[in-house]
Short mmCIF file of C-alpha atoms in Angstrom, two decimals:
data_model
loop_
_atom_site.label_atom_id
_atom_site.label_comp_id
_atom_site.label_asym_id
_atom_site.label_seq_id
_atom_site.Cartn_x
_atom_site.Cartn_y
_atom_site.Cartn_z
CA UNK A 133 -15.71 104.80 152.61
CA UNK A 134 -13.02 102.34 153.73
CA UNK A 135 -13.09 100.18 156.73
CA UNK A 136 -10.21 98.48 158.47
CA UNK A 137 -10.49 94.94 159.46
CA UNK A 138 -7.80 93.47 161.95
CA UNK A 139 -7.06 89.63 161.76
CA UNK A 140 -6.05 87.62 164.56
CA UNK A 141 -2.80 85.53 164.87
CA UNK A 142 -4.09 82.99 162.14
CA UNK A 143 -6.95 82.60 159.66
CA UNK A 144 -7.97 79.08 159.37
CA UNK A 145 -10.63 76.35 159.88
CA UNK A 146 -11.08 77.62 163.40
CA UNK A 147 -12.17 81.08 162.73
CA UNK A 148 -12.81 81.51 159.11
CA UNK A 149 -16.52 81.50 159.47
CA UNK A 150 -16.53 84.63 161.80
CA UNK A 151 -14.06 86.35 159.41
CA UNK A 152 -15.94 85.75 156.16
CA UNK A 153 -18.93 86.96 157.90
CA UNK A 154 -17.35 90.02 159.44
CA UNK A 155 -15.95 90.90 155.79
CA UNK A 156 -19.30 90.48 154.09
CA UNK A 157 -20.95 92.71 156.68
CA UNK A 158 -18.48 95.42 155.71
CA UNK A 159 -18.96 95.01 152.11
CA UNK A 160 -22.76 95.10 152.62
CA UNK A 161 -22.55 98.43 154.26
CA UNK A 162 -20.65 99.59 150.86
CA UNK A 163 -17.16 100.16 152.18
CA UNK A 164 -14.04 99.01 150.68
CA UNK A 165 -12.07 96.87 153.28
CA UNK A 166 -8.24 96.98 154.39
CA UNK A 167 -7.43 93.89 156.08
CA UNK A 168 -4.97 94.48 158.64
CA UNK A 169 -2.79 91.29 158.75
CA UNK A 170 0.15 92.74 161.00
CA UNK A 171 -0.56 90.11 163.87
CA UNK A 172 -1.62 87.27 161.56
CA UNK A 173 1.33 84.76 161.12
CA UNK A 174 -0.66 81.91 159.37
CA UNK A 175 -3.23 81.60 156.69
CA UNK A 176 -4.64 78.12 155.84
CA UNK A 177 -6.10 77.10 152.55
CA UNK A 178 -9.32 77.67 153.90
CA UNK A 179 -8.46 81.28 155.00
CA UNK A 180 -7.03 81.88 151.67
CA UNK A 181 -10.63 80.83 150.18
CA UNK A 182 -12.06 83.16 152.59
CA UNK A 183 -9.91 86.17 151.16
CA UNK A 184 -10.44 85.15 147.51
CA UNK A 185 -14.37 85.00 147.92
CA UNK A 186 -14.50 88.28 149.82
CA UNK A 187 -12.49 89.87 147.04
CA UNK A 188 -14.79 88.80 144.23
CA UNK A 189 -17.74 89.77 146.42
CA UNK A 190 -16.02 92.88 146.77
CA UNK A 191 -15.73 93.13 143.03
CA UNK A 192 -19.11 92.60 142.13
CA UNK A 193 -20.30 95.32 144.40
CA UNK A 194 -17.65 97.80 142.85
CA UNK A 195 -15.66 97.73 146.01
CA UNK A 196 -11.99 97.02 146.86
CA UNK A 197 -10.27 94.79 149.45
CA UNK A 198 -6.61 95.49 150.09
CA UNK A 199 -4.11 93.76 152.55
CA UNK A 200 -1.81 95.45 154.81
CA UNK A 201 0.93 94.45 157.23
CA UNK A 202 1.70 90.98 155.98
CA UNK A 203 4.20 88.89 157.87
CA UNK A 204 7.01 87.20 156.08
CA UNK A 205 5.29 83.75 156.98
CA UNK A 206 2.05 84.59 155.32
CA UNK A 207 3.77 86.41 152.43
CA UNK A 208 5.64 82.92 151.75
CA UNK A 209 2.21 81.01 151.69
CA UNK A 210 0.75 83.68 149.35
CA UNK A 211 3.77 83.48 147.18
CA UNK A 212 3.73 79.67 146.78
CA UNK A 213 0.06 79.58 146.16
CA UNK A 214 0.07 82.45 143.93
CA UNK A 215 -2.43 84.22 145.75
CA UNK A 216 -0.06 87.01 146.15
CA UNK A 217 -0.93 88.49 142.71
CA UNK A 218 -4.65 88.58 143.32
CA UNK A 219 -4.43 91.54 146.07
CA UNK A 220 -3.55 95.11 146.17
CA UNK A 221 -1.45 95.90 149.19
CA UNK A 222 -1.39 98.92 151.66
#
């Protein structure tokens, strides 16, 4: 089973705890996750850590996290940091 999680305009220090909690809840239910980033135009280093941590938790449970709808701005951030290579994309 796969569940889609839609991010807001940013994933940063203001909302990372809620996003992490939401993603972990989905993983606890045994679902793969597609993170819809189509409206997100900024991911801070804190946000990147949330994505990476969630991916690691998913892997330990035999689940997957996939990113979709990545904006050019977020793609640039992920390219510069090397995070672009850590994820699958829909």
